[in-house]
Structures are given as structure tokens and as C-alpha cells.
Coordinates of C-alpha atoms (C1' of nucleotides) in Angstrom, one line a residue:
Chain P
M143 CA 7.9 42.6 -13.5
K144 CA 9.1 42.1 -9.9
K145 CA 8.7 38.1 -10.2
S146 CA 11.9 36.7 -9.9
S147 CA 12.7 39.2 -7.2
R148 CA 10.4 37.0 -5.1
Q149 CA 11.8 33.5 -5.9
T150 CA 13.3 31.7 -3.5
N151 CA 17.2 31.6 -3.6
F152 CA 17.7 28.2 -5.6
V153 CA 20.9 26.6 -7.2
S154 CA 22.0 28.7 -10.2
E155 CA 19.6 31.7 -11.0
S156 CA 21.1 33.1 -14.1
D157 CA 17.4 34.8 -15.0
N158 CA 17.6 37.7 -13.2
T159 CA 18.2 41.1 -14.8
P160 CA 21.4 42.7 -13.2
E161 CA 19.6 45.5 -11.6
E162 CA 16.8 42.9 -10.1
K163 CA 19.7 41.2 -8.4
Q164 CA 21.5 44.6 -7.1
S165 CA 17.1 45.3 -5.7
R166 CA 17.7 42.0 -3.8
K167 CA 21.4 42.5 -2.5
K168 CA 20.1 45.6 -0.6
T169 CA 18.0 43.9 1.6
A170 CA 19.4 40.5 1.4
C171 CA 21.6 40.8 3.9
K172 CA 19.7 39.1 6.9
S173 CA 17.0 41.4 7.4
E174 CA 13.3 42.8 5.6
P175 CA 11.2 39.3 5.1
D176 CA 9.4 38.4 2.1
Y177 CA 6.5 40.1 2.2
V178 CA 3.8 38.6 -0.4
E179 CA 2.6 41.0 -2.4
C180 CA -1.3 43.0 -0.7
D181 CA -2.5 42.2 -3.9
A182 CA -1.6 38.8 -4.2
C183 CA -3.3 38.2 -0.5
R184 CA -6.3 36.7 -0.5
L185 CA -7.5 39.1 2.4
S186 CA -7.1 42.0 -0.3
P187 CA -10.3 42.3 -1.0
L188 CA -11.0 43.3 3.1
C189 CA -7.7 45.9 3.3
S190 CA -8.4 48.3 0.2
P191 CA -10.7 50.9 1.2
V192 CA -14.2 51.4 0.5
K193 CA -16.6 53.9 -1.5
V194 CA -20.0 54.4 0.7
G195 CA -21.9 56.7 -1.2
D196 CA -19.6 60.1 -1.9
H197 CA -17.0 58.9 0.7
T198 CA -14.4 56.4 1.0
Y199 CA -13.5 55.1 4.4
D200 CA -10.4 52.9 4.7
F201 CA -11.5 50.1 6.7
T202 CA -7.8 48.9 6.8
G203 CA -6.5 50.4 9.9
K204 CA -9.6 50.3 11.9
M205 CA -10.3 46.1 11.6
V206 CA -6.3 44.6 10.6
N207 CA -3.6 44.4 12.8
R208 CA -1.0 44.4 10.0
R209 CA 2.5 42.4 9.9
H210 CA 2.1 41.0 13.7
Y211 CA 5.7 39.0 14.3
F212 CA 5.9 35.4 15.5
K213 CA 8.9 33.5 16.1
R214 CA 9.9 30.1 15.0
G215 CA 8.3 27.4 16.7
E216 CA 5.7 30.0 18.1
M217 CA 2.0 28.9 18.4
I218 CA 0.1 31.5 16.8
F219 CA -3.1 30.0 18.4
K220 CA -4.2 26.4 19.8
Q221 CA -6.9 23.4 19.1
G222 CA -9.9 24.6 21.4
E223 CA -8.9 28.4 22.2
K224 CA -11.6 30.6 21.4
A225 CA -11.5 32.1 18.0
E226 CA -11.8 35.4 17.3
L227 CA -9.0 35.9 14.4
I228 CA -8.8 35.5 10.9
F229 CA -4.9 35.3 10.1
A230 CA -3.3 36.2 6.6
I231 CA 0.0 35.4 6.4
S232 CA 2.2 38.1 5.4
A233 CA 5.7 36.4 5.1
G234 CA 6.3 33.2 6.3
S235 CA 5.2 29.8 6.7
L236 CA 3.5 27.6 9.0
K237 CA 1.8 24.3 9.8
L238 CA -1.7 23.3 11.1
I239 CA -1.6 20.4 13.8
A240 CA -5.0 18.2 14.9
H241 CA -4.5 16.7 18.2
V242 CA -6.2 13.7 18.6
K243 CA -5.2 10.4 20.8
D244 CA -2.9 12.1 22.5
S245 CA -0.8 12.7 19.5
N246 CA -0.5 15.2 16.9
R247 CA -1.3 15.4 13.6
V248 CA 0.0 17.7 10.7
I249 CA -3.2 18.6 8.9
D250 CA -2.2 21.5 6.3
F251 CA 0.4 24.2 5.6
R252 CA -0.1 27.9 5.2
I253 CA 2.1 29.8 2.7
P254 CA 2.4 33.9 1.9
G255 CA -0.7 35.3 1.0
E256 CA -3.0 32.5 2.5
L257 CA -5.8 32.7 5.0
I258 CA -6.2 30.6 8.3
D259 CA -9.7 30.2 9.7
V260 CA -11.7 31.8 7.2
C261 CA -14.1 28.4 7.7
S262 CA -16.4 29.2 10.6
L263 CA -17.0 32.8 10.3
N264 CA -19.4 32.6 13.4
E265 CA -16.5 31.9 16.0
G266 CA -16.5 28.8 17.5
R267 CA -13.0 27.5 18.7
Y268 CA -10.3 26.2 16.6
A269 CA -10.4 23.1 15.5
Y270 CA -6.9 23.4 15.7
S271 CA -3.1 24.3 16.2
A272 CA -1.2 26.7 14.1
Q273 CA 2.6 26.9 14.2
A274 CA 5.7 28.7 13.0
L275 CA 7.7 26.9 10.3
E276 CA 10.0 29.7 10.5
D277 CA 9.6 33.7 12.0
I278 CA 7.0 34.6 10.7
Y279 CA 4.5 37.7 9.6
L280 CA 0.7 37.6 9.9
C281 CA -2.2 39.8 9.5
E282 CA -4.9 39.5 11.5
I283 CA -8.8 40.6 11.6
G284 CA -11.3 40.4 14.2
K285 CA -14.0 38.4 13.1
E286 CA -16.3 40.1 14.5
T287 CA -15.8 43.2 13.9
L288 CA -15.3 42.2 10.0
N289 CA -19.0 40.8 10.4
D290 CA -20.7 44.0 12.1
I291 CA -19.0 45.9 9.4
A292 CA -20.0 43.7 6.8
S293 CA -23.4 43.4 8.1
Q294 CA -24.1 47.0 7.4
I295 CA -22.0 47.7 4.7
P296 CA -23.1 45.5 1.4
E297 CA -19.9 46.4 -1.0
V298 CA -17.9 44.7 2.5
Q299 CA -20.2 42.2 2.4
G300 CA -19.5 41.4 -1.2
R301 CA -16.4 41.1 -0.7
L302 CA -16.3 39.4 2.0
M303 CA -18.1 36.4 0.0
K304 CA -15.6 37.1 -2.6
V305 CA -13.1 36.5 -0.3
V306 CA -15.1 33.2 1.5
S307 CA -16.0 31.7 -1.7
Q308 CA -12.7 31.9 -3.1
E309 CA -11.6 29.6 -0.5
L310 CA -13.7 27.6 -0.9
I311 CA -12.5 27.1 -4.7
N312 CA -8.9 26.8 -3.3
I313 CA -9.8 24.1 -0.2
Q314 CA -12.1 21.9 -3.7
K315 CA -9.4 22.1 -6.1
S316 CA -6.5 21.3 -3.4
S317 CA -8.8 18.3 -2.1
M318 CA -9.4 17.1 -5.6
L319 CA -5.7 17.2 -6.2
M320 CA -4.8 15.5 -3.0
H321 CA -7.3 12.6 -3.2
G322 CA -7.3 9.0 -4.6
N323 CA -4.1 9.2 -5.9
I324 CA -3.5 5.7 -6.2
N325 CA 0.2 5.3 -4.7
S326 CA 2.7 7.6 -2.7
E327 CA 4.8 8.4 -5.5
E328 CA 1.5 9.9 -6.9
K329 CA 0.6 11.5 -3.7
I330 CA 3.6 13.1 -3.1
A331 CA 3.7 14.5 -6.7
A332 CA 0.7 16.2 -5.7
F333 CA 2.1 17.8 -3.0
I334 CA 4.8 19.3 -4.6
L335 CA 2.1 20.3 -7.3
N336 CA -0.3 21.4 -4.9
L337 CA 2.8 23.8 -3.3
A338 CA 3.5 25.2 -6.5
W339 CA -0.1 25.9 -7.7
R340 CA -0.5 28.1 -4.6
Y341 CA 2.9 29.8 -4.5
Q342 CA 2.2 30.8 -8.1
N343 CA -1.1 31.7 -6.5
S344 CA 0.2 33.9 -4.0
G345 CA 2.9 35.9 -6.5
Y346 CA 5.9 33.6 -6.7
S347 CA 7.7 30.8 -8.3
S348 CA 5.5 27.8 -9.2
R349 CA 9.3 26.5 -10.2
K350 CA 11.5 26.9 -7.4
F351 CA 10.3 27.3 -3.7
K352 CA 11.3 26.1 -0.2
L353 CA 10.2 23.6 1.6
N354 CA 9.9 25.4 5.2
M355 CA 8.3 21.9 6.8
T356 CA 10.2 18.7 8.0
R357 CA 10.5 15.9 6.1
T358 CA 8.3 13.8 9.3
D359 CA 5.6 17.2 8.6
I360 CA 5.4 16.3 4.9
A361 CA 5.3 12.8 5.6
D362 CA 3.1 13.4 9.2
F363 CA 0.8 15.4 6.5
L364 CA 0.4 12.8 3.2
G365 CA 0.3 9.6 5.9
L366 CA 3.4 8.0 4.8
S367 CA 6.9 7.6 6.6
K368 CA 9.7 9.8 6.4
E369 CA 12.0 7.4 5.1
S370 CA 9.1 6.6 2.2
V371 CA 8.9 11.0 1.3
I372 CA 12.9 10.4 1.3
R373 CA 12.9 7.7 -1.0
L374 CA 9.9 9.0 -3.2
F375 CA 11.8 12.2 -3.6
K376 CA 14.6 10.5 -4.9
K377 CA 12.3 8.1 -6.8
L378 CA 10.7 11.8 -8.6
Q379 CA 14.4 13.5 -9.2
Q380 CA 15.4 10.4 -10.9
R381 CA 12.1 10.7 -13.3
K382 CA 14.3 14.2 -13.7
F383 CA 10.3 15.7 -13.2
I384 CA 11.8 17.5 -9.8
Q385 CA 14.8 18.3 -8.2
F386 CA 15.3 18.6 -4.5
K387 CA 17.9 20.0 -2.6
G388 CA 17.7 20.2 0.8
K389 CA 14.5 22.3 1.5
N390 CA 15.0 23.9 -1.9
V391 CA 12.0 22.4 -4.3
N392 CA 13.3 23.1 -8.3
I393 CA 10.3 21.7 -11.0
I394 CA 11.9 21.0 -14.0
D395 CA 9.2 19.6 -15.6
V396 CA 5.8 20.8 -14.8
E397 CA 4.2 19.2 -17.6
A398 CA 5.4 15.8 -17.1
L399 CA 4.8 16.3 -13.5
Q400 CA 1.0 17.2 -13.7
N401 CA 0.3 14.0 -16.2
F402 CA 2.2 11.9 -13.9
V403 CA -0.7 13.0 -11.3
G404 CA -3.1 13.6 -13.5
I405 CA -4.8 16.7 -12.7
K406 CA -4.1 20.2 -14.3
L407 CA -3.6 22.9 -11.6
I408 CA -1.1 25.4 -13.4
Chain K
M183 CA -39.6 12.6 15.8
K184 CA -39.6 11.9 12.5
K185 CA -36.3 10.6 12.6
S186 CA -36.8 7.0 12.3
S187 CA -39.2 7.2 9.3
R188 CA -36.0 8.1 7.6
Q189 CA -33.6 5.6 8.1
T190 CA -32.5 3.4 5.5
N191 CA -34.4 -0.1 6.4
F192 CA -32.0 -2.4 7.4
V193 CA -31.7 -5.5 9.5
S194 CA -33.8 -5.8 12.7
E195 CA -35.5 -2.0 13.2
S196 CA -37.1 -3.2 16.5
D197 CA -37.3 0.5 17.4
N198 CA -40.1 1.9 15.5
T199 CA -43.4 2.6 17.0
P200 CA -46.0 0.5 15.1
E201 CA -47.5 4.1 14.3
E202 CA -44.3 4.6 12.5
K203 CA -44.4 1.4 10.9
Q204 CA -47.8 2.2 9.2
S205 CA -46.6 5.2 7.6
R206 CA -43.7 3.9 6.0
K207 CA -45.9 0.9 4.9
K208 CA -48.1 4.0 2.9
T209 CA -45.6 4.7 1.0
A210 CA -43.3 1.5 1.2
C211 CA -44.7 0.4 -2.3
K212 CA -42.2 1.2 -4.5
S213 CA -43.2 4.9 -5.0
E214 CA -42.7 8.3 -3.3
P215 CA -38.7 9.1 -2.8
D216 CA -37.6 9.6 0.6
Y217 CA -37.4 13.1 0.1
V218 CA -34.7 14.9 2.7
E219 CA -36.4 17.9 5.1
C220 CA -35.9 21.4 4.0
D221 CA -35.0 22.3 6.8
A222 CA -32.0 20.0 6.3
C223 CA -30.6 20.7 3.0
R224 CA -27.8 23.1 3.2
L225 CA -29.7 25.6 0.5
S226 CA -32.0 25.8 2.8
P227 CA -31.8 29.8 3.4
L228 CA -32.0 30.4 -0.2
C229 CA -35.1 29.0 -0.5
S230 CA -37.7 30.4 2.5
P231 CA -39.1 33.9 1.6
V232 CA -37.8 37.1 2.1
K233 CA -38.7 40.1 4.1
V234 CA -37.7 43.5 2.2
G235 CA -39.3 46.8 4.6
D236 CA -43.1 45.7 4.8
H237 CA -43.4 43.3 2.0
T238 CA -42.3 39.3 2.4
Y239 CA -40.9 37.9 -1.1
D240 CA -40.7 34.4 -2.3
F241 CA -37.7 33.8 -4.5
T242 CA -38.4 29.8 -4.1
G243 CA -40.5 29.7 -7.4
K244 CA -38.8 32.4 -9.1
M245 CA -35.2 30.6 -8.3
V246 CA -35.4 27.2 -7.5
N247 CA -35.9 24.6 -10.1
R248 CA -37.4 22.0 -7.7
R249 CA -36.9 18.0 -7.5
H250 CA -35.5 17.6 -10.8
Y251 CA -35.4 14.0 -11.6
F252 CA -32.8 12.2 -12.9
K253 CA -32.1 8.5 -14.0
R254 CA -30.0 6.0 -11.8
G255 CA -26.8 6.1 -14.1
E256 CA -27.7 9.3 -16.0
M257 CA -24.9 12.1 -15.9
I258 CA -26.3 15.3 -14.3
F259 CA -23.5 17.6 -15.7
K260 CA -20.5 16.8 -17.8
Q261 CA -16.6 17.9 -17.0
G262 CA -16.2 20.8 -19.4
E263 CA -19.7 22.1 -19.6
K264 CA -21.0 26.0 -18.6
A265 CA -21.4 25.9 -15.0
E266 CA -25.0 27.7 -14.8
L267 CA -26.4 26.0 -12.1
I268 CA -25.8 25.1 -8.5
F269 CA -27.7 21.7 -7.4
A270 CA -28.8 20.3 -3.9
I271 CA -29.6 17.0 -3.6
S272 CA -33.7 16.0 -2.5
A273 CA -33.3 12.8 -2.5
G274 CA -31.2 10.1 -3.7
S275 CA -27.1 10.2 -4.1
L276 CA -24.5 10.8 -6.9
K277 CA -20.9 10.4 -7.3
L278 CA -18.6 13.3 -9.1
I279 CA -16.2 11.7 -11.3
A280 CA -13.1 14.0 -12.7
H281 CA -11.6 12.7 -16.4
V282 CA -8.3 12.2 -16.2
K283 CA -5.1 10.8 -17.7
D284 CA -7.8 8.6 -20.4
S285 CA -9.1 7.2 -16.8
N286 CA -12.1 8.6 -14.8
R287 CA -11.5 9.0 -11.0
V288 CA -14.4 9.4 -8.2
I289 CA -13.5 12.1 -6.6
D290 CA -16.9 12.3 -4.6
F291 CA -20.0 11.4 -3.4
R292 CA -23.2 13.5 -2.6
I293 CA -26.0 12.6 -0.2
P294 CA -29.0 14.5 0.0
G295 CA -29.5 17.7 1.8
E296 CA -25.6 18.6 0.0
L297 CA -24.8 20.9 -2.4
I298 CA -23.0 20.6 -6.1
D299 CA -20.9 23.0 -7.5
V300 CA -21.6 25.8 -5.1
C301 CA -17.5 26.7 -5.4
S302 CA -17.5 28.7 -8.6
L303 CA -20.3 31.4 -8.1
N304 CA -19.3 33.3 -10.6
E305 CA -20.2 30.5 -13.4
G306 CA -16.9 29.1 -14.8
R307 CA -17.4 25.8 -16.1
Y308 CA -17.3 22.5 -14.2
A309 CA -14.7 20.6 -13.1
Y310 CA -15.9 17.2 -12.7
S311 CA -19.3 14.9 -14.3
A312 CA -21.3 14.2 -11.9
Q313 CA -23.6 11.0 -11.9
A314 CA -26.3 9.9 -10.3
L315 CA -26.0 6.4 -8.1
E316 CA -29.9 5.8 -8.5
D317 CA -33.0 7.7 -9.1
I318 CA -32.6 11.4 -8.3
Y319 CA -34.1 14.0 -7.6
L320 CA -32.3 17.7 -7.6
C321 CA -33.6 20.8 -6.8
E322 CA -31.7 23.4 -9.1
I323 CA -30.7 27.6 -9.1
G324 CA -29.3 29.3 -11.5
K325 CA -26.0 31.0 -10.3
E326 CA -26.7 34.4 -12.6
T327 CA -30.2 34.6 -11.0
L328 CA -29.4 33.8 -7.3
N329 CA -25.9 36.5 -7.8
D330 CA -28.0 39.3 -9.2
I331 CA -30.8 38.9 -6.6
A332 CA -27.9 38.8 -4.0
S333 CA -26.6 41.5 -4.9
Q334 CA -30.1 43.5 -4.7
I335 CA -31.1 42.5 -1.5
P336 CA -28.6 42.6 1.3
E337 CA -30.8 40.0 3.6
V338 CA -30.2 37.3 0.4
Q339 CA -26.3 37.9 0.3
G340 CA -26.6 37.3 3.7
R341 CA -28.1 34.1 3.0
L342 CA -25.7 33.0 0.5
M343 CA -22.8 33.7 3.0
K344 CA -24.2 31.7 5.0
V345 CA -24.3 28.9 2.7
V346 CA -20.8 29.1 1.3
S347 CA -19.5 29.6 4.3
Q348 CA -21.3 26.5 6.0
E349 CA -19.8 24.7 3.0
L350 CA -16.2 26.0 3.9
I351 CA -16.5 24.5 7.2
N352 CA -17.8 20.9 5.9
I353 CA -15.3 20.3 2.8
Q354 CA -12.7 21.6 5.8
K355 CA -14.1 18.7 8.4
S356 CA -14.1 16.2 5.9
S357 CA -10.5 16.8 4.4
M358 CA -9.3 16.9 8.1
L359 CA -10.8 13.9 8.0
M360 CA -10.3 12.3 5.7
H361 CA -6.1 13.3 5.3
G362 CA -2.9 11.9 6.5
N363 CA -4.5 8.2 7.5
I364 CA -2.0 6.0 8.7
N365 CA -3.4 2.8 6.8
S366 CA -6.0 2.0 4.5
E367 CA -8.3 0.8 7.6
E368 CA -8.2 4.1 8.9
K369 CA -8.6 5.5 5.6
I370 CA -11.8 3.0 5.3
A371 CA -13.0 3.9 9.0
A372 CA -12.9 7.6 8.0
F373 CA -14.7 7.5 5.5
I374 CA -17.7 5.6 6.6
L375 CA -17.5 8.0 10.3
N376 CA -17.2 10.6 7.1
L377 CA -20.8 9.5 5.4
A378 CA -22.1 9.2 8.8
W379 CA -21.5 12.9 9.9
R380 CA -23.7 13.8 6.3
Y381 CA -26.4 11.9 7.2
Q382 CA -26.9 13.0 10.8
N383 CA -26.5 16.6 9.1
S384 CA -29.2 15.7 6.3
G385 CA -31.6 14.8 9.5
Y386 CA -31.4 11.2 8.4
S387 CA -29.4 8.0 11.4
S388 CA -25.8 8.3 11.5
R389 CA -26.1 4.6 12.8
K390 CA -28.0 3.3 9.8
F391 CA -27.7 4.2 5.9
K392 CA -26.9 2.6 2.6
L393 CA -24.0 2.6 0.0
N394 CA -25.1 3.7 -2.7
M395 CA -22.0 3.1 -4.7
T396 CA -19.8 0.4 -5.4
R397 CA -17.6 -1.1 -4.2
T398 CA -15.2 -0.2 -6.6
D399 CA -15.9 3.4 -6.5
I400 CA -15.4 3.6 -2.6
A401 CA -12.3 2.0 -3.7
D402 CA -11.5 4.6 -6.8
F403 CA -12.1 7.5 -4.1
L404 CA -10.2 6.5 -1.4
G405 CA -7.5 5.4 -4.3
L406 CA -7.4 1.5 -3.3
S407 CA -8.0 -1.2 -4.5
K408 CA -11.7 -3.1 -4.5
E409 CA -10.3 -5.9 -3.3
S410 CA -9.1 -3.7 -0.2
V411 CA -11.9 -2.1 0.6
I412 CA -14.4 -5.4 1.2
R413 CA -11.2 -7.1 3.1
L414 CA -10.8 -3.9 5.6
F415 CA -14.7 -3.5 5.5
K416 CA -14.8 -7.3 7.0
K417 CA -11.6 -6.3 9.3
L418 CA -13.7 -3.5 10.9
Q419 CA -17.0 -6.2 11.1
Q420 CA -14.3 -8.5 13.4
R421 CA -12.9 -5.2 15.6
K422 CA -17.4 -4.8 15.7
F423 CA -16.7 -1.4 14.9
I424 CA -19.4 -1.5 12.0
Q425 CA -21.7 -4.1 10.7
F426 CA -21.9 -4.2 6.6
K427 CA -24.4 -5.9 4.8
G428 CA -24.0 -5.9 1.4
K429 CA -24.6 -2.1 0.7
N430 CA -26.1 -1.6 4.3
V431 CA -24.0 0.1 7.2
N432 CA -24.7 -0.4 10.7
I433 CA -22.0 2.0 12.8
I434 CA -22.2 -0.8 16.3
D435 CA -20.1 1.4 17.9
V436 CA -19.6 4.9 16.8
E437 CA -16.9 5.8 20.0
A438 CA -14.6 3.1 19.3
L439 CA -14.9 3.7 15.6
Q440 CA -14.4 7.4 16.2
N441 CA -11.5 6.7 18.4
F442 CA -10.1 4.3 15.9
V443 CA -9.6 7.5 13.0
G444 CA -8.6 9.9 16.2
I445 CA -11.0 12.8 15.0
K446 CA -14.3 13.1 16.9
L447 CA -17.2 14.7 14.2
I448 CA -20.4 13.5 15.1
Chain T
dC120 C1' 33.7 23.6 16.9
dG121 C1' 30.5 19.8 18.8
dC122 C1' 25.7 19.3 20.1
dG123 C1' 20.9 17.8 18.3
dA124 C1' 17.8 17.5 15.4
dG125 C1' 16.6 16.8 11.1
dA126 C1' 18.3 13.9 6.6
dT127 C1' 19.5 9.4 4.5
dT128 C1' 20.3 4.7 3.9
dG129 C1' 19.6 -0.6 4.0
dA130 C1' 17.7 -4.9 5.7
dG131 C1' 13.6 -7.4 6.9
dT132 C1' 8.5 -7.4 7.8
dT133 C1' 3.5 -6.2 6.7
dC134 C1' 0.7 -4.2 4.1
dT135 C1' -1.8 -3.8 0.0
dC136 C1' -1.6 -4.6 -5.0
dT137 C1' -3.0 -7.4 -9.0
dC138 C1' -4.9 -11.1 -11.5
dA139 C1' -7.9 -15.1 -11.5
dA140 C1' -11.4 -17.9 -10.1
dC141 C1' -15.6 -17.7 -8.1
dT142 C1' -20.3 -16.7 -6.0
dT143 C1' -23.9 -13.1 -5.6
dC144 C1' -27.4 -9.9 -7.2
dT145 C1' -30.2 -7.3 -10.1
dG146 C1' -32.4 -6.7 -14.4
dT147 C1' -34.4 -8.0 -18.6
dG148 C1' -37.2 -10.9 -21.3
dG149 C1' -40.2 -14.8 -21.7
Chain F
dC208 C1' -42.7 -15.9 -11.9
dC209 C1' -38.6 -18.0 -13.7
dA210 C1' -34.4 -18.4 -16.0
dC211 C1' -30.8 -15.9 -17.7
dA212 C1' -26.8 -12.5 -19.0
dG213 C1' -24.1 -9.4 -17.2
dA214 C1' -22.3 -6.9 -13.4
dA215 C1' -20.8 -6.3 -8.5
dG216 C1' -19.0 -8.9 -4.8
dT217 C1' -16.0 -12.0 -2.4
dT218 C1' -11.7 -15.0 -2.2
dG219 C1' -7.1 -16.8 -2.3
dA220 C1' -1.9 -16.9 -4.1
dG221 C1' 1.7 -14.2 -5.1
dA222 C1' 4.1 -9.8 -6.6
dG223 C1' 5.3 -5.5 -5.4
dA224 C1' 4.9 -1.3 -2.1
dA225 C1' 5.7 1.0 1.8
dC226 C1' 6.7 0.5 7.1
dT227 C1' 9.7 0.1 11.3
dC228 C1' 14.0 -0.5 13.3
dA229 C1' 18.5 1.0 13.6
dA230 C1' 22.8 2.8 12.5
dT231 C1' 24.8 6.5 10.3
dC232 C1' 25.3 11.2 8.1
dT233 C1' 24.7 16.1 7.6
dC234 C1' 24.1 20.7 8.4
dG235 C1' 22.6 24.6 11.2
dC236 C1' 22.8 26.8 15.3
dG237 C1' 24.8 28.3 19.7

DNA sequence: CGCGAGATTGAGTTCTCTCAACTTCTGTGG
DNA sequence: CCACAGAAGTTGAGAGAACTCAATCTCGCG
């Protein structure tokens, strides 16, 4: 399994085979980003060849603009702009921001393998902005092209259906998890658990990952103050559920964490 | 416009024509529930005839079990049961409950015109239970039948796609609205605004409607105490945003409410 | 190596919860 | 149609949680 080669670096990594360690070293010096496996990407059904009759067509080349680079801090798109593309994150992470009442609010984060703006397939305008939390690579599909092809080829229509309904399931799960938490500690715990589950979905370790956003972003997203976020991280650490070292997260006791939050995802 | 005939009864209704008043009187004596207009139902794309070549087929009869009655308090389905049906509410409202940690948590509400369990189209088990908040009527579609037909008839596939992606948009909007509220008053305001928007989507008044759930249900859903819910209702009333009379809601100043919450939906 | 953004800590204030008492509403049976 | 019982809603007081503000620390980047 290539699994451990996609874990984020963290504290002591004793569970790697020497071979894997070496393969990481090769690419470790700055360089090559940690691209998500295409198989784990939510867009993959639309990135693989389609059989029509006797022929096999590869729409990938036509539709997908692959691994478009954006610099850390760069805006991928802005609220109100015409929404013509669907994005999938190939490497890196970003935050979604709603601009309201002359202030901004973080409304979500996206990690490798996840999609942005699948909703409104029938175009429209972006309901929020997207900003890179680090240097990132995005794959892009034009909505119009996609809809055209889908309406002509049932197989593509079916795959699009798969993508959209998977998205629906994921959003629903997330919102179930994030909702109705009694206190802030539960809220934070749910947040971490949610990320863990999503990293797992993208083929990464669900136990160790990096929080690429700032504490302030997290606070903003959860409707807490940044000081509370910090104190609650500490509390969860004292409970021996999670270990925090700077931006690195290490879930020590997943089961306890799940019991604490009250919902089992992983 | 039939609009006012679908408003919930509330305080002083001076904006009805005599004709409309009469037409309500006819059905007012106990009896006939206030069914949602089929046009406003999220399931409608799957309830109207489909043209295939020269023929027009009506799958409604085949697929949809219409207006199945459930008594107030009755469980429509229970968490963990095999999920074979998609439901649309024709009249009445219900709550969705997740059973966790030997306690239950209200995770959402559904009003007329809305769908239940569209997600996991590829069946699976119910992730939560559904309980009627009042006497209700549900339309039901078997998932397997639906998938079969959809896979054979592109037009149906396309319509199903429309239903699912609309659902995705709605959930996303709701979760944007409900998320990251700084304090409980904003949270409650967002909750009311969310319901208003949803009632509007179903062709009802967005200004006047009824909260069929208990204060305890609302509290549970929002992660507040029932006492707080009551006090915050009062606060919003003092601000002249919303008027509460028992279960009846009357939004007095939509704009102010939107500014207060910070997101414009309606 | 120094700067600045981000992270952390402490103190005091405000908000929300809990508990308990009380009122109002609703549905049922006489 | 009324009386009653239980459920739901409301109110107040005190405890605990989370926020704000301000000071300080840390780490990554130029």
C-alpha cells in the first residue's frame, strides 16, 4: 500500500518501511506536491474513458484542464463572478469565504480530492469566494461542456449523477456531524473528526493530517473566537483524544473522539 | 393568485379578498389538509409525464405512491432500516432524528414540498429516523424502480439529475446560512430565515408560517437550551424583526432580519 | 537576524446553561 | 361542554462557558 507515503509528516513516523521512506526522500526536497490519487478524487468518474458502442472516448483531455497552479493566498474565484467551472483539488487546500455585511466569513474548507461548486451545475454565479491556503493545484471542468456531453451521452450523464449524489451524501454527513453540538468542545471535536473522515475519503491518513488554515479561520468557520479554539484544542489534548503540534493534528483515540462527538463516521 | 389561500392562519389577516376567504371556509371545518402544489414540490420533475419518441408515458402511477397518511407522532422510518423509498411531503411537517450515545438528537425538519432521503439513491440504510410532527401525507417513490427507469430513459435520468442537484443547492444554502453564527440570537434568526426561505420555495408565505415543532425540538436542533430559545425569540420580537404568538411566526422586517444574520436568501 | 503574522495566555465581562417553580395549552374522558 | 392530567411553554436566579481585550510569545519568511 502506498498509503503511508501520503501521510503528512508528523512527529515520529515509525510505521514506514525503509523502501517507502526512500521513495519519499526522492521527492522530499521542496519540489513535487503531494497530488491526490486520481482514483480517490471525487471527479474521477468524469476523468476516465467512456465507451460508446464500440469506441472508447477519452473526454479527459477535452474537458479537464489538469493541475492548474495557484499561489498561496491567491483567489481562485470571487463571489458574484459568473460560475463557469467546476474545480477539483489535486494538491493543497483552500477556504471558501462569504462576503457579507462588510465583513468576511469562512464558510468551508476543501482538501485534496474534493470538489468546489458542483452545485449550480446550470451555472449561475459563485455564492462565495475561494482562496488558496497554500500553493495548490486544481483540475477544472467547464460546466457548459460537461452538460453538453452529458446530455448527449447517457453514460456520462450517469457518471455525473454519481458525482453529484456522492456530493450530496457527503454534504449531508458533514452537516449532520457539524450540527447541534451542545458545546464548543464538541463542535471542535466534530470539526476535527469531519476533516479526518474527509482525508480518509481522499486516501490520506485519517489520523494524522495538517490544518492548513489559521486558528482564526477555524474560529471564524465554527463561530467561535480564536482564543476559544486554542483553549479547546488544549482541552481535547488533555483528554488524550487528539495531539496538536502547531498545525499538525494527531488523533490518538479515534473511538473516544467519536463517542465524545456522538456520531460515527469513520 | 392562490397564494394567500395557502398562508397559515395567523393573527389578523386583512389581506384576503372576500372570495378567497370563502373558498377557505369551505374546507376549513377540520378536514382537507393543505397539500402543497405539485408544481412546488421538489419531486415534481419525476411526477410529470415523459415523452419517449412519439409516446408520452406517465410514470407517476407506476412509481409514486401518493399521499400516504401518517398520524402525528408516528415514525415514518427508523434509523438503521433498509432505505428503499424516497419521500416527498405533500402536507404536514416532520423531524429527522439521529440516535446517538443513548440519546436522540433532532438533526433537521422537513416541510411540505421537501424531500427526505434523496441522498443514498443507491439505497443503503437510513442514517436517521423520521417522525411526523402533525398528521401528514407523503408521496413515496421506490428507489430501485426509479433507478431502473432512469437508467433506461435518459429523459428520466436527466430529471432525476435535476432533482438531486437542486437538493444539493438547497442543502448547501441551508448549511451556509446555519453555519458560523457568532451568537445564539443570530443562530435563531438564521433558523427562522431558513424556514422562511424554504416555505417560499414551496409556494407558501415566507412571512407567516407555523413552527410545528416544539421549542425543545428547536433547541435540540440548534444545540441550545429550550429556555434560551424562548428568551431569544423574545429578544427578536423586541427588536421588531419577528413576532411570535405561540407556534405562529410573523416576520415583520425581513430586510432587517437578513442584515442581522448577514446572508440574503429571499 | 529581525520583522510581522499568527499563536498563546490571563483577567474580567457577558452570554448561555441548568435547575426549579410556575403557567398555559391540548387532548381525553366523563 | 367541562374538568382534569400531562405536555409544552415561560420565568427567575445562580453557575459555568465562551467572549473580549490586551499583553506576550513563537515561528516562518525575507
